[in-house]
Amino acid sequence: MPPTAETPTDLPRIELRSDNAAAVAPEIMESIVEANTGSALGYGGDDVSADLTAKIREVFEHPEAEVFCVASGTAANALGLSALVPPWGSVVCHETAHILVNEPGSTTLFSAGAVLQSVGGADGKVDPDVLQAFLDGANWGDPHASQPSALSLTVPSDLGTVLDPDEIGRLTSLARARGLRCHLDGARFANAVAGLGVTPAAMSWQAGIDVLSLGAIKNGAMSTDAIVCFDPELADGFRYRTKRAGHTASKMRFQSVQLLRYLTDGLWLELAGRANAAMARLTAGLTLGGLPAMFPVDANMAFFEVPDETATAMAEAGLDFYRIRPGVIRFVTSFATTFDEVDRAIAIVGEVAGDVA
Amino acid sequence: MPPTAETPTDLPRIELRSDNAAAVAPEIMESIVEANTGSALGYGGDDVSADLTAKIREVFEHPEAEVFCVASGTAANALGLSALVPPWGSVVCHETAHILVNEPGSTTLFSAGAVLQSVGGADGKVDPDVLQAFLDGANWGDPHASQPSALSLTVPSDLGTVLDPDEIGRLTSLARARGLRCHLDGARFANAVAGLGVTPAAMSWQAGIDVLSLGAIKNGAMSTDAIVCFDPELADGFRYRTKRAGHTASKMRFQSVQLLRYLTDGLWLELAGRANAAMARLTAGLTLGGLPAMFPVDANMAFFEVPDETATAMAEAGLDFYRIRPGVIRFVTSFATTFDEVDRAIAIVGEVAGDVA
Amino acid sequence: MPPTAETPTDLPRIELRSDNAAAVAPEIMESIVEANTGSALGYGGDDVSADLTAKIREVFEHPEAEVFCVASGTAANALGLSALVPPWGSVVCHETAHILVNEPGSTTLFSAGAVLQSVGGADGKVDPDVLQAFLDGANWGDPHASQPSALSLTVPSDLGTVLDPDEIGRLTSLARARGLRCHLDGARFANAVAGLGVTPAAMSWQAGIDVLSLGAIKNGAMSTDAIVCFDPELADGFRYRTKRAGHTASKMRFQSVQLLRYLTDGLWLELAGRANAAMARLTAGLTLGGLPAMFPVDANMAFFEVPDETATAMAEAGLDFYRIRPGVIRFVTSFATTFDEVDRAIAIVGEVAGDVA
Amino acid sequence: MPPTAETPTDLPRIELRSDNAAAVAPEIMESIVEANTGSALGYGGDDVSADLTAKIREVFEHPEAEVFCVASGTAANALGLSALVPPWGSVVCHETAHILVNEPGSTTLFSAGAVLQSVGGADGKVDPDVLQAFLDGANWGDPHASQPSALSLTVPSDLGTVLDPDEIGRLTSLARARGLRCHLDGARFANAVAGLGVTPAAMSWQAGIDVLSLGAIKNGAMSTDAIVCFDPELADGFRYRTKRAGHTASKMRFQSVQLLRYLTDGLWLELAGRANAAMARLTAGLTLGGLPAMFPVDANMAFFEVPDETATAMAEAGLDFYRIRPGVIRFVTSFATTFDEVDRAIAIVGEVAGDVA
């Protein structure tokens, strides 16, 4: 379908593909520029990195938390999990989990062979009953079977839904009762915390999480996510795990400063709040227009059932987004998404859906 | 020994520990800031990353070269080597090689078990006769012995010396004659190229190198080094190797732009030239003062035999440097080292060495 | 339920748990004893091992086939697959495949991280349409997804069913069309070959198989299964793969002689034929008695739906077997299972099932 | 040099290549044959395997020792060490250690990347002062350096010398003081115990050893060596480590029975005593004839400096042995070496050496 006269081709396209397509938040870019003064010891031996550790402990209200900047969420997840499972263990996760669907081979690499085992649950959330049944049915102590050794939860989930602290705690309790350690893939952790209005502590260690992948890149940072470790006995090992994986940055101060600024003065929650608000406005508008999201929209991501021709028309009209599978599309907002873009997106969808339907 | 009245304690300390302690070159920082506009596809699907590939091909005069930004030289080395050796192979390197001394376990991790085997040679350079003898003595085809599968050269070496293209070519020829592939650890590649005044092509693929670890961080970049692959058959594998290792940056454009700027308008060689010039001035001054370097000084690094008390006095007088072992210290200059700092350093050493001796 | 007066408690229990619970076939034990003369070079440099290679080539009608004795089927599968997939690849197998269900972590270990991906199909057989759909839906070339690199078929399957050469060939053709290499887990290969009355060649390389795990232990051997490699380019690597995994036996002649005898004079097919015949008689009897098997019985294994109390009563009456899950039991016969035992088993089931029902 | 008329070409050649070239001891072969009765649960769930555990505890006087039969000494060493070191650790061993020289890549494979670091010492024995200096010089806590995590001693050493319990204890004390765990490669453990006349306990856990590779194949067994674990906390992990490596034999009873017989009624020490006595007689005779061994001969292995032409003449005269490097040959006796063979060997060497010299 060619663009019609009404198609606003002279306007910039609207970015709804992924929050990692966004630029760097100006505050964070500024902090990087400001950090560029004089010399400093490499590999984390600098003052900014020390400040970051202090900031993490303050923000997470945990006096022994340790933070390790790594170059990606993939690294944070796989290196984080590697500390929680033996090579013959398994990581239990939701069947839609990013570590299972999009990072295959990373956990096996860094854990030296541990496998992923998936469990189900509605709306991208691990169902406690399903988890319990899985744990009850595991062949404990049988070397012919992978031994479930860690639970990995994703919050927000890959469907854009959010487990609250109670839900997380319930799942980690079931897991801990069978000896599993607990990891949280928080690639969009800020969006969950901002959305629920709870404390970072409540969403992590107070809910039974040992190791958190703290995402920042999708929410305005440039080149660092982080492993946050709440178990002092595991922390030292991460110094070796990250170094041998090539994730201990030589000029670490420029990684640390991003996270330091991110966590200062609530910037991370402000940025996430903007993304969440944009998504809320978008889904409200689309629902009104007759296109409800497929799952609860708890953060900055939503999925919609849209015929492929409609999707094509949307794209031609200026929307950038992902087609998850035939008939299903995904919209993701970021801190940089403006209400104006949201309103244009709603208009485009309304126009095109009508046009096609 | 307490600082005397003459100790210039009011002046900033002089950074000679490592070139990775330097800040980011202003030109590169500027390019990062300028890249921060609008949205772009992640994981390398952006225009800047495409431009970087074109730039690499131009600078290295190789129409099929591929470049993969990774977060550290460790990652570049270990991932680069992983493409050249089977799990039962060995990487042959100089006994002072960084991959052997300071990155133990990284090559074993990414190559799934390949080991490092060291050979000797004066001044940190692999000796062709020693290499030949090693290759002649290897238990080829014997599964009770690691099979030498790759040669890794370091240029400049970890002792600050530089193999020229002929020397590299001679070594790679010996290796290739026995079926080994060839890797060059170029953490300070620009310093070698600038020092010799040869082309990047002459120092790499034209001299028999398959995969180059192209350092940038030690010479003014912020958060990226790179794997440069000259063998089209190996290149595709690096897309998977880097991703599963967590080294495919989500916001890749901010990594790519650093290298793009680095390689544009000869900036990389200009920065390296400054570091080399500072070191040349420093060693000239120290030699005049009676403290010759232990090895030929071909780039931006030099070692000196200095009694431990003298070293302590130097440190107290304002010099920052590494003590390699009792009686031996190392100075490294960077693009940011000023001639003024060099002259102060010469003065301090002269003063202190006299003072102590 | 206590044994009644009729329970034949004075008779030995009937072994239907697994064919690996059987003893060693007398012919094979005899060959081991006879091999125990004089000295011989270790690690496969002996005459018996050379004879085995010749025998494999003869039996499989393949002049370049190579055979590598290893200590278990697990080793044969995982080492065999390690030659077919890159570390970022995946092995596609049926959801009931032994490599997936019972050898988790072995493939990840030896392949340095490759993952298993399962597809469905009735009766334990990969369905060609399901396989094709899986292959069509794979994210080829996307480093965020495991790249399907090998197809592993299990014949007989873990449900006791057998793919014939045409079925194997159809599946391997689909796989090969997408660049996958093909592996056959033949832990009970002899039972399949004997059951179908086809040639070993037809069931393996002629049907598109690159690497075969040739089971022998479950069919009368003592301590060796084998990797049979039909691709000369892969063969050399197995010498290193097996050695570094500790699977190159020092006194290899005692491993080789087992397989040599196994494959001589059709012993392997005779032994398998006995196991198959025992199972055929058993299932015929049970079907007559009103207990049909759950899946087609193509070899020496069958599954039955039996209430747990009935299963308990069967066990108390002298049958040894596995309970797969509540309500489902499995019987496996071996070369050592006698018709007398089969008839007693039928009688026990009849008695007990009636008794309980 | 062609055989002369005097060359006893009609006599069988004399096996001095390796003790693994010997056949299986008749007592052990008999035990295998006797074990071949009826069915038994696989994977170690049989009675013989339970008896073996009891026997190990009795022989080693350790109530919690656990034993894991594996298919080779390589597997015993590499799997054993994998329990003692983290992936970023190193195993410290003598520069002549089998694990370093002949099993490269096995430790890296099973430990997921740990490297080997060698130390020196005369006669194949780790020198305590050298070890201490190595430990003092290690970069503890520095992620840029492998962290020494285990000491591996080889007794008898690869030069045929034997550390006594005091020497072992002194070395393990030094290692333990720095937090290292201790492994003993006992491929020829029986030869050391028999030679010294000490208890197995004194040579292992009482001397600070956590995990022992208990060799049997070189001393009369057929297809199994074993891991003996003295640390109850590590033992459970070996069940998974061995299974996923394919070293948990399906018909384990035939592995277990070999070791059970080996350790019963002192058979292992009797066999080893024979090998030692043959070597003692051989070296006495050769010393008298003017050919002293290069190192102390503490067990069943000796090295000699012999011109290459002499070695060739020896081989032509009927001796089978290994040439270690130009000018150096190695003789190894086994339980099967007869005094008659020894005397013939002495005669041949005397004749040939005179002949050549």
PDB file of C-alpha atoms in Angstrom, chain D residues 75-239:
ATOM      1  CA  ALA D  75      39.502 -38.523  33.269  1.00  0.00           C
ATOM      2  CA  ALA D  76      40.433 -39.150  36.901  1.00  0.00           C
ATOM      3  CA  ASN D  77      42.906 -36.301  36.888  1.00  0.00           C
ATOM      4  CA  ALA D  78      40.874 -33.736  34.999  1.00  0.00           C
ATOM      5  CA  LEU D  79      37.542 -34.486  36.646  1.00  0.00           C
ATOM      6  CA  GLY D  80      39.239 -34.713  40.022  1.00  0.00           C
ATOM      7  CA  LEU D  81      40.889 -31.343  39.591  1.00  0.00           C
ATOM      8  CA  SER D  82      37.687 -29.781  38.304  1.00  0.00           C
ATOM      9  CA  ALA D  83      36.261 -30.096  41.804  1.00  0.00           C
ATOM     10  CA  LEU D  84      39.200 -28.254  43.338  1.00  0.00           C
ATOM     11  CA  VAL D  85      39.569 -25.139  41.222  1.00  0.00           C
ATOM     12  CA  PRO D  86      37.275 -22.378  40.026  1.00  0.00           C
ATOM     13  CA  PRO D  87      37.286 -21.632  36.300  1.00  0.00           C
ATOM     14  CA  TRP D  88      39.578 -18.674  36.930  1.00  0.00           C
ATOM     15  CA  GLY D  89      41.977 -20.670  39.072  1.00  0.00           C
ATOM     16  CA  SER D  90      45.184 -22.469  38.285  1.00  0.00           C
ATOM     17  CA  VAL D  91      46.531 -25.888  39.093  1.00  0.00           C
ATOM     18  CA  VAL D  92      50.141 -25.825  40.212  1.00  0.00           C
ATOM     19  CA  CYS D  93      52.179 -28.854  39.222  1.00  0.00           C
ATOM     20  CA  HIS D  94      55.705 -29.962  38.428  1.00  0.00           C
ATOM     21  CA  GLU D  95      56.985 -29.021  35.022  1.00  0.00           C
ATOM     22  CA  THR D  96      57.211 -32.714  34.111  1.00  0.00           C
ATOM     23  CA  ALA D  97      53.689 -33.560  35.329  1.00  0.00           C
ATOM     24  CA  HIS D  98      51.631 -35.790  33.097  1.00  0.00           C
ATOM     25  CA  ILE D  99      48.643 -33.466  33.429  1.00  0.00           C
ATOM     26  CA  LEU D 100      50.757 -30.679  31.931  1.00  0.00           C
ATOM     27  CA  VAL D 101      52.766 -32.559  29.347  1.00  0.00           C
ATOM     28  CA  ASN D 102      50.394 -35.251  28.136  1.00  0.00           C
ATOM     29  CA  GLU D 103      46.906 -34.231  29.087  1.00  0.00           C
ATOM     30  CA  PRO D 104      46.839 -30.653  27.909  1.00  0.00           C
ATOM     31  CA  GLY D 105      43.348 -29.447  27.432  1.00  0.00           C
ATOM     32  CA  SER D 106      41.682 -32.025  29.659  1.00  0.00           C
ATOM     33  CA  THR D 107      41.922 -29.914  32.780  1.00  0.00           C
ATOM     34  CA  THR D 108      40.872 -26.809  30.874  1.00  0.00           C
ATOM     35  CA  LEU D 109      37.912 -28.733  29.474  1.00  0.00           C
ATOM     36  CA  PHE D 110      36.513 -30.128  32.689  1.00  0.00           C
ATOM     37  CA  SER D 111      37.376 -27.154  34.885  1.00  0.00           C
ATOM     38  CA  ALA D 112      35.878 -24.749  32.352  1.00  0.00           C
ATOM     39  CA  GLY D 113      39.074 -22.867  31.788  1.00  0.00           C
ATOM     40  CA  ALA D 114      41.432 -23.247  34.717  1.00  0.00           C
ATOM     41  CA  VAL D 115      45.046 -23.197  33.590  1.00  0.00           C
ATOM     42  CA  LEU D 116      48.107 -25.154  34.635  1.00  0.00           C
ATOM     43  CA  GLN D 117      51.139 -23.420  36.120  1.00  0.00           C
ATOM     44  CA  SER D 118      54.352 -25.317  36.542  1.00  0.00           C
ATOM     45  CA  VAL D 119      57.073 -25.181  39.161  1.00  0.00           C
ATOM     46  CA  GLY D 120      60.429 -26.899  39.157  1.00  0.00           C
ATOM     47  CA  GLY D 121      62.381 -29.218  41.384  1.00  0.00           C
ATOM     48  CA  ALA D 122      65.020 -31.873  40.915  1.00  0.00           C
ATOM     49  CA  ASP D 123      64.172 -35.412  39.852  1.00  0.00           C
ATOM     50  CA  GLY D 124      60.612 -34.677  38.898  1.00  0.00           C
ATOM     51  CA  LYS D 125      59.684 -33.646  42.424  1.00  0.00           C
ATOM     52  CA  VAL D 126      58.206 -30.266  43.281  1.00  0.00           C
ATOM     53  CA  ASP D 127      60.810 -28.434  45.353  1.00  0.00           C
ATOM     54  CA  PRO D 128      59.295 -26.948  48.508  1.00  0.00           C
ATOM     55  CA  ASP D 129      61.355 -23.793  48.221  1.00  0.00           C
ATOM     56  CA  VAL D 130      60.389 -23.332  44.616  1.00  0.00           C
ATOM     57  CA  LEU D 131      56.755 -23.884  45.509  1.00  0.00           C
ATOM     58  CA  GLN D 132      56.971 -21.395  48.342  1.00  0.00           C
ATOM     59  CA  ALA D 133      58.595 -18.814  46.094  1.00  0.00           C
ATOM     60  CA  PHE D 134      55.917 -19.382  43.490  1.00  0.00           C
ATOM     61  CA  LEU D 135      53.169 -18.939  46.045  1.00  0.00           C
ATOM     62  CA  ASP D 136      54.827 -15.843  47.480  1.00  0.00           C
ATOM     63  CA  GLY D 137      55.073 -14.337  44.031  1.00  0.00           C
ATOM     64  CA  ALA D 138      51.514 -15.030  42.908  1.00  0.00           C
ATOM     65  CA  ASN D 139      49.317 -12.011  42.314  1.00  0.00           C
ATOM     66  CA  TRP D 140      46.747 -12.987  44.911  1.00  0.00           C
ATOM     67  CA  GLY D 141      43.438 -11.309  44.472  1.00  0.00           C
ATOM     68  CA  ASP D 142      44.398  -9.801  41.128  1.00  0.00           C
ATOM     69  CA  PRO D 143      41.885 -10.741  38.435  1.00  0.00           C
ATOM     70  CA  HIS D 144      44.582 -10.126  35.825  1.00  0.00           C
ATOM     71  CA  ALA D 145      46.307 -13.285  37.055  1.00  0.00           C
ATOM     72  CA  SER D 146      45.204 -16.867  37.476  1.00  0.00           C
ATOM     73  CA  GLN D 147      44.641 -17.628  41.104  1.00  0.00           C
ATOM     74  CA  PRO D 148      46.570 -20.692  42.296  1.00  0.00           C
ATOM     75  CA  SER D 149      43.813 -22.921  43.616  1.00  0.00           C
ATOM     76  CA  ALA D 150      45.104 -26.472  43.664  1.00  0.00           C
ATOM     77  CA  LEU D 151      48.393 -28.273  43.968  1.00  0.00           C
ATOM     78  CA  SER D 152      48.700 -31.450  41.948  1.00  0.00           C
ATOM     79  CA  LEU D 153      51.490 -33.845  42.849  1.00  0.00           C
ATOM     80  CA  THR D 154      52.409 -36.915  40.846  1.00  0.00           C
ATOM     81  CA  VAL D 155      53.549 -39.960  42.796  1.00  0.00           C
ATOM     82  CA  PRO D 156      55.505 -41.728  41.415  1.00  0.00           C
ATOM     83  CA  SER D 157      56.596 -38.780  39.329  1.00  0.00           C
ATOM     84  CA  ASP D 158      56.906 -38.892  35.580  1.00  0.00           C
ATOM     85  CA  LEU D 159      60.622 -39.431  36.105  1.00  0.00           C
ATOM     86  CA  GLY D 160      60.004 -42.500  38.238  1.00  0.00           C
ATOM     87  CA  THR D 161      60.848 -40.898  41.574  1.00  0.00           C
ATOM     88  CA  VAL D 162      58.649 -41.059  44.645  1.00  0.00           C
ATOM     89  CA  LEU D 163      57.705 -38.427  47.200  1.00  0.00           C
ATOM     90  CA  ASP D 164      57.311 -40.023  50.614  1.00  0.00           C
ATOM     91  CA  PRO D 165      54.476 -39.071  52.978  1.00  0.00           C
ATOM     92  CA  ASP D 166      56.617 -36.471  54.722  1.00  0.00           C
ATOM     93  CA  GLU D 167      57.559 -34.847  51.464  1.00  0.00           C
ATOM     94  CA  ILE D 168      53.945 -34.862  50.304  1.00  0.00           C
ATOM     95  CA  GLY D 169      52.811 -33.444  53.599  1.00  0.00           C
ATOM     96  CA  ARG D 170      55.348 -30.664  53.511  1.00  0.00           C
ATOM     97  CA  LEU D 171      54.233 -29.596  50.052  1.00  0.00           C
ATOM     98  CA  THR D 172      50.531 -29.802  50.814  1.00  0.00           C
ATOM     99  CA  SER D 173      51.092 -27.796  53.997  1.00  0.00           C
ATOM    100  CA  LEU D 174      52.680 -24.998  52.029  1.00  0.00           C
ATOM    101  CA  ALA D 175      49.826 -25.107  49.566  1.00  0.00           C
ATOM    102  CA  ARG D 176      47.095 -25.325  52.163  1.00  0.00           C
ATOM    103  CA  ALA D 177      48.551 -22.360  53.997  1.00  0.00           C
ATOM    104  CA  ARG D 178      47.652 -20.304  50.913  1.00  0.00           C
ATOM    105  CA  GLY D 179      44.247 -21.834  50.496  1.00  0.00           C
ATOM    106  CA  LEU D 180      45.035 -24.375  47.782  1.00  0.00           C
ATOM    107  CA  ARG D 181      43.365 -27.758  47.686  1.00  0.00           C
ATOM    108  CA  CYS D 182      45.524 -30.805  46.986  1.00  0.00           C
ATOM    109  CA  HIS D 183      45.342 -33.520  44.346  1.00  0.00           C
ATOM    110  CA  LEU D 184      47.547 -36.511  43.830  1.00  0.00           C
ATOM    111  CA  ASP D 185      47.966 -38.062  40.410  1.00  0.00           C
ATOM    112  CA  GLY D 186      48.441 -41.671  41.444  1.00  0.00           C
ATOM    113  CA  ALA D 187      48.480 -43.308  38.038  1.00  0.00           C
ATOM    114  CA  ARG D 188      51.081 -45.622  39.588  1.00  0.00           C
ATOM    115  CA  PHE D 189      50.042 -45.105  43.197  1.00  0.00           C
ATOM    116  CA  ALA D 190      50.432 -48.778  44.030  1.00  0.00           C
ATOM    117  CA  ASN D 191      54.060 -48.714  42.911  1.00  0.00           C
ATOM    118  CA  ALA D 192      54.759 -45.872  45.302  1.00  0.00           C
ATOM    119  CA  VAL D 193      52.925 -47.451  48.228  1.00  0.00           C
ATOM    120  CA  ALA D 194      54.531 -50.816  47.618  1.00  0.00           C
ATOM    121  CA  GLY D 195      57.943 -49.250  47.198  1.00  0.00           C
ATOM    122  CA  LEU D 196      57.813 -47.271  50.395  1.00  0.00           C
ATOM    123  CA  GLY D 197      55.954 -49.812  52.462  1.00  0.00           C
ATOM    124  CA  VAL D 198      53.653 -47.174  53.897  1.00  0.00           C
ATOM    125  CA  THR D 199      49.884 -47.184  54.200  1.00  0.00           C
ATOM    126  CA  PRO D 200      47.638 -45.797  51.478  1.00  0.00           C
ATOM    127  CA  ALA D 201      46.234 -43.420  54.076  1.00  0.00           C
ATOM    128  CA  ALA D 202      49.674 -42.075  54.920  1.00  0.00           C
ATOM    129  CA  MET D 203      50.313 -41.409  51.240  1.00  0.00           C
ATOM    130  CA  SER D 204      47.034 -39.626  50.646  1.00  0.00           C
ATOM    131  CA  TRP D 205      44.605 -37.945  53.015  1.00  0.00           C
ATOM    132  CA  GLN D 206      46.881 -38.122  56.022  1.00  0.00           C
ATOM    133  CA  ALA D 207      49.426 -36.231  53.937  1.00  0.00           C
ATOM    134  CA  GLY D 208      46.909 -33.548  53.018  1.00  0.00           C
ATOM    135  CA  ILE D 209      45.446 -34.918  49.793  1.00  0.00           C
ATOM    136  CA  ASP D 210      41.794 -34.099  49.054  1.00  0.00           C
ATOM    137  CA  VAL D 211      41.346 -36.019  45.849  1.00  0.00           C
ATOM    138  CA  LEU D 212      43.379 -38.956  44.561  1.00  0.00           C
ATOM    139  CA  SER D 213      43.547 -40.288  41.035  1.00  0.00           C
ATOM    140  CA  LEU D 214      43.910 -43.958  41.806  1.00  0.00           C
ATOM    141  CA  GLY D 215      45.476 -45.717  38.870  1.00  0.00           C
ATOM    142  CA  ALA D 216      44.803 -49.387  38.258  1.00  0.00           C
ATOM    143  CA  ILE D 217      45.056 -49.878  34.505  1.00  0.00           C
ATOM    144  CA  LYS D 218      48.843 -49.580  34.424  1.00  0.00           C
ATOM    145  CA  ASN D 219      49.046 -52.184  37.179  1.00  0.00           C
ATOM    146  CA  GLY D 220      46.859 -54.999  35.887  1.00  0.00           C
ATOM    147  CA  ALA D 221      43.350 -53.652  35.584  1.00  0.00           C
ATOM    148  CA  MET D 222      41.571 -53.498  32.257  1.00  0.00           C
ATOM    149  CA  SER D 223      39.280 -50.554  31.806  1.00  0.00           C
ATOM    150  CA  THR D 224      39.027 -48.462  34.948  1.00  0.00           C
ATOM    151  CA  ASP D 225      40.951 -46.036  37.037  1.00  0.00           C
ATOM    152  CA  ALA D 226      39.233 -44.117  39.801  1.00  0.00           C
ATOM    153  CA  ILE D 227      38.741 -40.837  41.568  1.00  0.00           C
ATOM    154  CA  VAL D 228      38.976 -41.257  45.337  1.00  0.00           C
ATOM    155  CA  CYS D 229      37.544 -38.301  47.204  1.00  0.00           C
ATOM    156  CA  PHE D 230      38.369 -37.742  50.847  1.00  0.00           C
ATOM    157  CA  ASP D 231      36.294 -34.585  51.253  1.00  0.00           C
ATOM    158  CA  PRO D 232      32.641 -35.419  51.852  1.00  0.00           C
ATOM    159  CA  GLU D 233      31.592 -31.953  50.714  1.00  0.00           C
ATOM    160  CA  LEU D 234      33.053 -32.493  47.281  1.00  0.00           C
ATOM    161  CA  ALA D 235      31.920 -36.057  46.807  1.00  0.00           C
ATOM    162  CA  ASP D 236      28.371 -35.471  45.687  1.00  0.00           C
ATOM    163  CA  GLY D 237      29.484 -33.220  42.848  1.00  0.00           C
ATOM    164  CA  PHE D 238      31.472 -36.059  41.334  1.00  0.00           C
ATOM    165  CA  ARG D 239      28.278 -37.963  40.629  1.00  0.00           C
TER     166      ARG D 239
END
